[in-house]
Short mmCIF file of N, CA and C in Angstrom, two decimals:
data_model
loop_
_atom_site.label_atom_id
_atom_site.label_comp_id
_atom_site.label_asym_id
_atom_site.label_seq_id
_atom_site.Cartn_x
_atom_site.Cartn_y
_atom_site.Cartn_z
N MET A 24 0.82 -1.20 0.00
CA MET A 24 0.00 0.00 0.00
C MET A 24 0.87 1.26 0.00
N LYS A 25 1.95 1.24 0.78
CA LYS A 25 2.83 2.41 0.83
C LYS A 25 3.39 2.72 -0.56
N SER A 26 3.74 1.70 -1.34
CA SER A 26 4.30 1.98 -2.66
C SER A 26 3.26 2.61 -3.57
N GLU A 27 1.97 2.24 -3.42
CA GLU A 27 0.92 2.87 -4.22
C GLU A 27 0.83 4.35 -3.91
N VAL A 28 0.90 4.71 -2.63
CA VAL A 28 0.84 6.11 -2.23
C VAL A 28 2.04 6.85 -2.79
N ARG A 29 3.22 6.24 -2.70
CA ARG A 29 4.43 6.87 -3.23
C ARG A 29 4.31 7.07 -4.74
N ASP A 30 3.81 6.06 -5.48
CA ASP A 30 3.64 6.18 -6.92
C ASP A 30 2.65 7.28 -7.26
N MET A 31 1.55 7.38 -6.52
CA MET A 31 0.57 8.43 -6.78
C MET A 31 1.19 9.80 -6.55
N TYR A 32 1.94 9.92 -5.47
CA TYR A 32 2.58 11.19 -5.17
C TYR A 32 3.56 11.57 -6.28
N TYR A 33 4.35 10.60 -6.72
CA TYR A 33 5.33 10.87 -7.77
C TYR A 33 4.63 11.29 -9.05
N LYS A 34 3.61 10.56 -9.44
CA LYS A 34 2.93 10.85 -10.71
C LYS A 34 2.26 12.22 -10.69
N ARG A 35 1.84 12.68 -9.54
CA ARG A 35 1.23 14.01 -9.46
C ARG A 35 2.23 15.09 -9.81
N HIS A 36 3.50 14.81 -9.66
CA HIS A 36 4.53 15.80 -9.93
C HIS A 36 5.21 15.59 -11.28
N GLU A 37 4.69 14.67 -12.10
CA GLU A 37 5.24 14.50 -13.44
C GLU A 37 4.77 15.66 -14.32
N TYR A 38 5.60 16.02 -15.28
CA TYR A 38 5.28 17.11 -16.20
C TYR A 38 5.40 16.62 -17.63
N PHE A 39 4.71 17.29 -18.54
CA PHE A 39 4.92 17.01 -19.95
C PHE A 39 6.29 17.55 -20.32
N ARG A 40 6.85 17.03 -21.38
CA ARG A 40 8.15 17.52 -21.86
C ARG A 40 7.96 18.05 -23.27
N TYR A 41 8.47 19.23 -23.51
CA TYR A 41 8.46 19.81 -24.84
C TYR A 41 9.84 19.57 -25.43
N GLU A 42 9.91 18.79 -26.50
CA GLU A 42 11.19 18.51 -27.15
C GLU A 42 11.37 19.45 -28.33
N PHE A 43 12.51 20.14 -28.36
CA PHE A 43 12.80 21.08 -29.43
C PHE A 43 13.23 20.32 -30.68
N ASP A 44 12.81 20.82 -31.87
CA ASP A 44 13.26 20.22 -33.13
C ASP A 44 14.78 20.33 -33.25
N GLU A 45 15.28 21.52 -32.96
CA GLU A 45 16.72 21.78 -32.88
C GLU A 45 16.98 22.27 -31.46
N PRO A 46 18.00 21.75 -30.78
CA PRO A 46 18.25 22.22 -29.41
C PRO A 46 18.33 23.75 -29.34
N LEU A 47 17.74 24.29 -28.29
CA LEU A 47 17.63 25.74 -28.08
C LEU A 47 18.85 26.24 -27.31
N GLU A 48 19.51 27.27 -27.82
CA GLU A 48 20.67 27.82 -27.13
C GLU A 48 20.25 28.50 -25.83
N ALA A 49 21.07 28.32 -24.81
CA ALA A 49 20.81 28.89 -23.49
C ALA A 49 22.14 29.13 -22.80
N ASN A 50 22.09 29.80 -21.66
CA ASN A 50 23.27 30.05 -20.84
C ASN A 50 23.02 29.50 -19.45
N PHE A 51 24.09 29.18 -18.76
CA PHE A 51 23.97 28.76 -17.37
C PHE A 51 25.09 29.39 -16.56
N LYS A 52 24.84 29.50 -15.28
CA LYS A 52 25.87 29.89 -14.32
C LYS A 52 25.78 28.91 -13.16
N MET A 53 26.92 28.47 -12.67
CA MET A 53 26.93 27.65 -11.46
C MET A 53 26.71 28.58 -10.28
N LEU A 54 25.88 28.14 -9.35
CA LEU A 54 25.63 28.91 -8.13
C LEU A 54 26.50 28.33 -7.02
N LEU A 55 27.28 29.19 -6.40
CA LEU A 55 28.22 28.76 -5.37
C LEU A 55 27.83 29.39 -4.04
N ALA A 56 28.21 28.74 -2.96
CA ALA A 56 27.93 29.26 -1.61
C ALA A 56 26.46 29.60 -1.44
N GLU A 57 25.60 28.59 -1.77
CA GLU A 57 24.15 28.73 -1.64
C GLU A 57 23.60 29.93 -2.39
N GLY A 58 24.14 30.18 -3.56
CA GLY A 58 23.62 31.24 -4.42
C GLY A 58 24.23 32.60 -4.18
N ALA A 59 25.15 32.71 -3.23
CA ALA A 59 25.77 34.00 -2.94
C ALA A 59 26.71 34.44 -4.07
N PHE A 60 27.27 33.46 -4.79
CA PHE A 60 28.18 33.76 -5.89
C PHE A 60 27.76 32.97 -7.12
N GLU A 61 28.02 33.56 -8.30
CA GLU A 61 27.74 32.89 -9.56
C GLU A 61 29.04 32.76 -10.35
N SER A 62 29.15 31.67 -11.08
CA SER A 62 30.31 31.50 -11.96
C SER A 62 30.13 32.37 -13.20
N ASN A 63 31.14 32.41 -14.04
CA ASN A 63 30.99 33.03 -15.35
C ASN A 63 29.96 32.23 -16.15
N PRO A 64 29.30 32.87 -17.11
CA PRO A 64 28.30 32.12 -17.88
C PRO A 64 28.93 31.08 -18.80
N GLY A 65 28.20 30.00 -19.00
CA GLY A 65 28.58 28.95 -19.93
C GLY A 65 27.47 28.74 -20.93
N LEU A 66 27.80 28.17 -22.07
CA LEU A 66 26.81 27.90 -23.10
C LEU A 66 26.29 26.47 -23.00
N CYS A 67 25.01 26.31 -23.28
CA CYS A 67 24.42 24.99 -23.35
C CYS A 67 23.30 25.02 -24.39
N ARG A 68 22.78 23.86 -24.69
CA ARG A 68 21.63 23.75 -25.60
C ARG A 68 20.58 22.89 -24.92
N LEU A 69 19.35 23.37 -24.93
CA LEU A 69 18.24 22.63 -24.32
C LEU A 69 17.69 21.64 -25.33
N VAL A 70 17.64 20.38 -24.94
CA VAL A 70 17.07 19.32 -25.78
C VAL A 70 15.56 19.29 -25.57
N ASP A 71 15.15 19.38 -24.31
CA ASP A 71 13.74 19.45 -23.97
C ASP A 71 13.57 20.22 -22.68
N ILE A 72 12.31 20.60 -22.41
CA ILE A 72 12.02 21.36 -21.19
C ILE A 72 10.61 21.03 -20.73
N SER A 73 10.40 21.12 -19.44
CA SER A 73 9.08 21.00 -18.84
C SER A 73 9.01 22.03 -17.73
N PRO A 74 7.85 22.24 -17.13
CA PRO A 74 7.80 23.18 -16.01
C PRO A 74 8.65 22.75 -14.83
N GLY A 75 9.03 21.47 -14.78
CA GLY A 75 9.80 20.98 -13.64
C GLY A 75 11.27 20.73 -13.89
N GLY A 76 11.71 20.82 -15.15
CA GLY A 76 13.11 20.55 -15.42
C GLY A 76 13.42 20.55 -16.90
N CYS A 77 14.67 20.17 -17.24
CA CYS A 77 15.07 20.14 -18.64
C CYS A 77 16.20 19.14 -18.83
N LYS A 78 16.43 18.82 -20.11
CA LYS A 78 17.60 18.06 -20.51
C LYS A 78 18.44 19.01 -21.35
N MET A 79 19.73 19.09 -21.04
CA MET A 79 20.60 20.01 -21.76
C MET A 79 21.89 19.32 -22.14
N ILE A 80 22.57 19.91 -23.14
CA ILE A 80 23.87 19.42 -23.61
C ILE A 80 24.85 20.58 -23.50
N THR A 81 26.04 20.29 -23.00
CA THR A 81 27.10 21.29 -22.93
C THR A 81 28.45 20.59 -23.03
N ASN A 82 29.48 21.35 -23.37
CA ASN A 82 30.83 20.80 -23.39
C ASN A 82 31.44 20.78 -21.99
N TYR A 83 30.81 21.49 -21.06
CA TYR A 83 31.34 21.60 -19.70
C TYR A 83 31.01 20.34 -18.90
N GLU A 84 31.98 19.81 -18.20
CA GLU A 84 31.75 18.64 -17.35
C GLU A 84 31.59 19.08 -15.90
N PHE A 85 30.38 18.91 -15.38
CA PHE A 85 30.12 19.21 -13.97
C PHE A 85 30.58 18.04 -13.13
N PRO A 86 30.88 18.27 -11.86
CA PRO A 86 31.28 17.18 -10.97
C PRO A 86 30.18 16.12 -10.88
N ASP A 87 30.55 14.90 -10.55
CA ASP A 87 29.59 13.79 -10.44
C ASP A 87 28.89 13.74 -9.09
N VAL A 88 28.49 14.85 -8.58
CA VAL A 88 27.83 14.87 -7.28
C VAL A 88 26.35 15.20 -7.51
N ARG A 89 25.53 14.17 -7.49
CA ARG A 89 24.11 14.33 -7.79
C ARG A 89 23.45 15.32 -6.83
N GLY A 90 22.79 16.32 -7.40
CA GLY A 90 22.05 17.29 -6.60
C GLY A 90 22.92 18.36 -5.98
N ALA A 91 24.25 18.21 -6.06
CA ALA A 91 25.13 19.19 -5.42
C ALA A 91 25.50 20.34 -6.36
N VAL A 92 25.25 20.16 -7.66
CA VAL A 92 25.58 21.20 -8.62
C VAL A 92 24.31 22.03 -8.88
N HIS A 93 24.34 23.26 -8.43
CA HIS A 93 23.19 24.16 -8.59
C HIS A 93 23.49 25.14 -9.72
N LEU A 94 22.50 25.30 -10.60
CA LEU A 94 22.66 26.15 -11.77
C LEU A 94 21.58 27.22 -11.84
N ARG A 95 21.89 28.28 -12.53
CA ARG A 95 20.92 29.31 -12.92
C ARG A 95 20.91 29.31 -14.44
N LEU A 96 19.80 28.85 -15.01
CA LEU A 96 19.65 28.72 -16.46
C LEU A 96 18.93 29.95 -16.99
N THR A 97 19.43 30.49 -18.10
CA THR A 97 18.79 31.64 -18.76
C THR A 97 18.51 31.26 -20.21
N CYS A 98 17.24 31.43 -20.61
CA CYS A 98 16.85 31.10 -21.98
C CYS A 98 15.61 31.90 -22.36
N THR A 99 15.29 31.88 -23.64
CA THR A 99 14.06 32.49 -24.14
C THR A 99 13.33 31.43 -24.94
N LEU A 100 12.19 30.99 -24.44
CA LEU A 100 11.42 29.95 -25.13
C LEU A 100 10.60 30.53 -26.27
N PHE A 101 10.09 31.74 -26.06
CA PHE A 101 9.37 32.43 -27.13
C PHE A 101 9.72 33.91 -27.13
N LYS A 102 9.17 34.69 -26.18
CA LYS A 102 9.49 36.12 -26.11
C LYS A 102 10.13 36.53 -24.79
N GLU A 103 9.61 35.99 -23.69
CA GLU A 103 10.08 36.41 -22.36
C GLU A 103 11.39 35.71 -21.99
N PRO A 104 12.42 36.46 -21.62
CA PRO A 104 13.63 35.80 -21.11
C PRO A 104 13.32 35.17 -19.75
N LEU A 105 13.76 33.94 -19.57
CA LEU A 105 13.51 33.21 -18.32
C LEU A 105 14.82 32.96 -17.60
N THR A 106 14.79 33.08 -16.29
CA THR A 106 15.93 32.73 -15.45
C THR A 106 15.41 31.73 -14.43
N ILE A 107 15.93 30.51 -14.50
CA ILE A 107 15.40 29.40 -13.72
C ILE A 107 16.53 28.76 -12.92
N ASP A 108 16.33 28.59 -11.63
CA ASP A 108 17.31 27.92 -10.78
C ASP A 108 16.95 26.45 -10.64
N GLY A 109 17.98 25.61 -10.53
CA GLY A 109 17.75 24.18 -10.35
C GLY A 109 19.03 23.47 -10.01
N GLN A 110 18.96 22.14 -10.07
CA GLN A 110 20.14 21.35 -9.76
C GLN A 110 20.25 20.17 -10.72
N ILE A 111 21.48 19.73 -10.94
CA ILE A 111 21.75 18.59 -11.81
C ILE A 111 21.36 17.31 -11.08
N VAL A 112 20.60 16.44 -11.76
CA VAL A 112 20.19 15.18 -11.13
C VAL A 112 20.74 13.96 -11.85
N TRP A 113 21.20 14.12 -13.10
CA TRP A 113 21.88 13.02 -13.78
C TRP A 113 22.82 13.57 -14.85
N LYS A 114 23.74 12.72 -15.26
CA LYS A 114 24.78 13.11 -16.23
C LYS A 114 25.04 11.93 -17.15
N LYS A 115 25.29 12.23 -18.43
CA LYS A 115 25.57 11.18 -19.40
C LYS A 115 26.55 11.73 -20.44
N LYS A 116 27.62 11.00 -20.70
CA LYS A 116 28.58 11.39 -21.74
C LYS A 116 27.88 11.28 -23.09
N ASP A 117 28.14 12.25 -23.95
CA ASP A 117 27.47 12.34 -25.25
C ASP A 117 28.51 12.66 -26.31
N LYS A 118 28.25 12.33 -27.57
CA LYS A 118 29.22 12.63 -28.64
C LYS A 118 29.45 14.13 -28.78
N GLU A 119 28.47 14.94 -28.33
CA GLU A 119 28.59 16.41 -28.41
C GLU A 119 29.07 17.04 -27.10
N GLY A 120 29.41 16.24 -26.12
CA GLY A 120 29.83 16.75 -24.82
C GLY A 120 29.20 15.93 -23.72
N TYR A 121 28.38 16.59 -22.90
CA TYR A 121 27.70 15.92 -21.80
C TYR A 121 26.23 16.31 -21.80
N GLN A 122 25.39 15.31 -21.56
CA GLN A 122 23.96 15.56 -21.35
C GLN A 122 23.71 15.59 -19.85
N TYR A 123 22.85 16.52 -19.44
CA TYR A 123 22.49 16.62 -18.03
C TYR A 123 20.98 16.74 -17.90
N GLY A 124 20.49 16.16 -16.83
CA GLY A 124 19.10 16.37 -16.44
C GLY A 124 19.10 17.37 -15.31
N MET A 125 18.28 18.39 -15.43
CA MET A 125 18.21 19.44 -14.42
C MET A 125 16.80 19.51 -13.87
N ASP A 126 16.65 19.45 -12.56
CA ASP A 126 15.36 19.66 -11.90
C ASP A 126 15.31 21.11 -11.44
N PHE A 127 14.24 21.80 -11.81
CA PHE A 127 14.08 23.19 -11.40
C PHE A 127 13.60 23.27 -9.96
N ILE A 128 14.00 24.34 -9.27
CA ILE A 128 13.47 24.62 -7.94
C ILE A 128 12.00 24.95 -8.11
N GLU A 129 11.16 24.36 -7.28
CA GLU A 129 9.72 24.55 -7.42
C GLU A 129 9.35 26.03 -7.29
N ASN A 130 8.65 26.53 -8.32
CA ASN A 130 8.23 27.93 -8.35
C ASN A 130 6.99 28.00 -9.24
N PRO A 131 5.79 28.04 -8.64
CA PRO A 131 4.55 28.02 -9.43
C PRO A 131 4.46 29.13 -10.48
N LEU A 132 4.96 30.32 -10.19
CA LEU A 132 4.91 31.41 -11.17
C LEU A 132 5.80 31.10 -12.37
N MET A 133 6.98 30.56 -12.13
CA MET A 133 7.89 30.20 -13.22
C MET A 133 7.32 29.03 -14.03
N GLU A 134 6.72 28.06 -13.34
CA GLU A 134 6.11 26.93 -14.04
C GLU A 134 5.03 27.43 -15.00
N LYS A 135 4.20 28.36 -14.55
CA LYS A 135 3.14 28.92 -15.40
C LYS A 135 3.75 29.68 -16.57
N LEU A 136 4.80 30.45 -16.32
CA LEU A 136 5.45 31.21 -17.39
C LEU A 136 6.04 30.27 -18.44
N ILE A 137 6.64 29.18 -18.02
CA ILE A 137 7.19 28.20 -18.95
C ILE A 137 6.07 27.63 -19.83
N VAL A 138 4.97 27.24 -19.20
CA VAL A 138 3.84 26.69 -19.95
C VAL A 138 3.29 27.72 -20.94
N ASP A 139 3.11 28.95 -20.48
CA ASP A 139 2.58 30.01 -21.35
C ASP A 139 3.51 30.26 -22.54
N GLU A 140 4.81 30.33 -22.29
CA GLU A 140 5.77 30.57 -23.36
C GLU A 140 5.81 29.40 -24.36
N LEU A 141 5.69 28.18 -23.86
CA LEU A 141 5.67 27.03 -24.75
C LEU A 141 4.40 27.00 -25.61
N LYS A 142 3.27 27.42 -25.04
CA LYS A 142 2.03 27.51 -25.81
C LYS A 142 2.19 28.51 -26.95
N LEU A 143 2.77 29.67 -26.65
CA LEU A 143 2.98 30.68 -27.68
C LEU A 143 3.96 30.18 -28.74
N ARG A 144 5.00 29.49 -28.32
CA ARG A 144 5.97 28.93 -29.26
C ARG A 144 5.29 27.94 -30.20
N ARG A 145 4.48 27.06 -29.62
CA ARG A 145 3.78 26.04 -30.40
C ARG A 145 2.83 26.70 -31.42
N GLN A 146 2.11 27.73 -30.98
CA GLN A 146 1.17 28.42 -31.88
C GLN A 146 1.93 29.07 -33.05
N SER A 147 3.10 29.62 -32.78
CA SER A 147 3.87 30.28 -33.83
C SER A 147 4.44 29.27 -34.84
N GLU A 148 4.57 28.02 -34.44
CA GLU A 148 5.12 26.98 -35.32
C GLU A 148 4.09 26.48 -36.32
N LYS A 149 2.82 26.74 -36.09
CA LYS A 149 1.76 26.22 -36.96
C LYS A 149 1.69 26.99 -38.25
#
């Protein structure tokens, strides 16, 4: 019974994923000392995004410490520039560098903005 409750809880927090036809260029900064300091910006490309996270590719290799690497991602999905904080949850070597899974810090306003921007992007593609 406990596993059913856990599965229901997990599924409630699942999000749709919007996969880009061509990866979308974005920037990131590593957040150091609990966000008190930021690294210089780095380039990445978003493979997909959801209100809760994204998959990205970069040439930069982050340390293999799950959840310990905190990033500030900056991108424009349609018109509004977005700045989203999160943490790396997985890493995979790729022919183009490294793929990372990033979970965003929960923020209902940012989640809504991501959804709204993706809707506008989708409408413009038609």
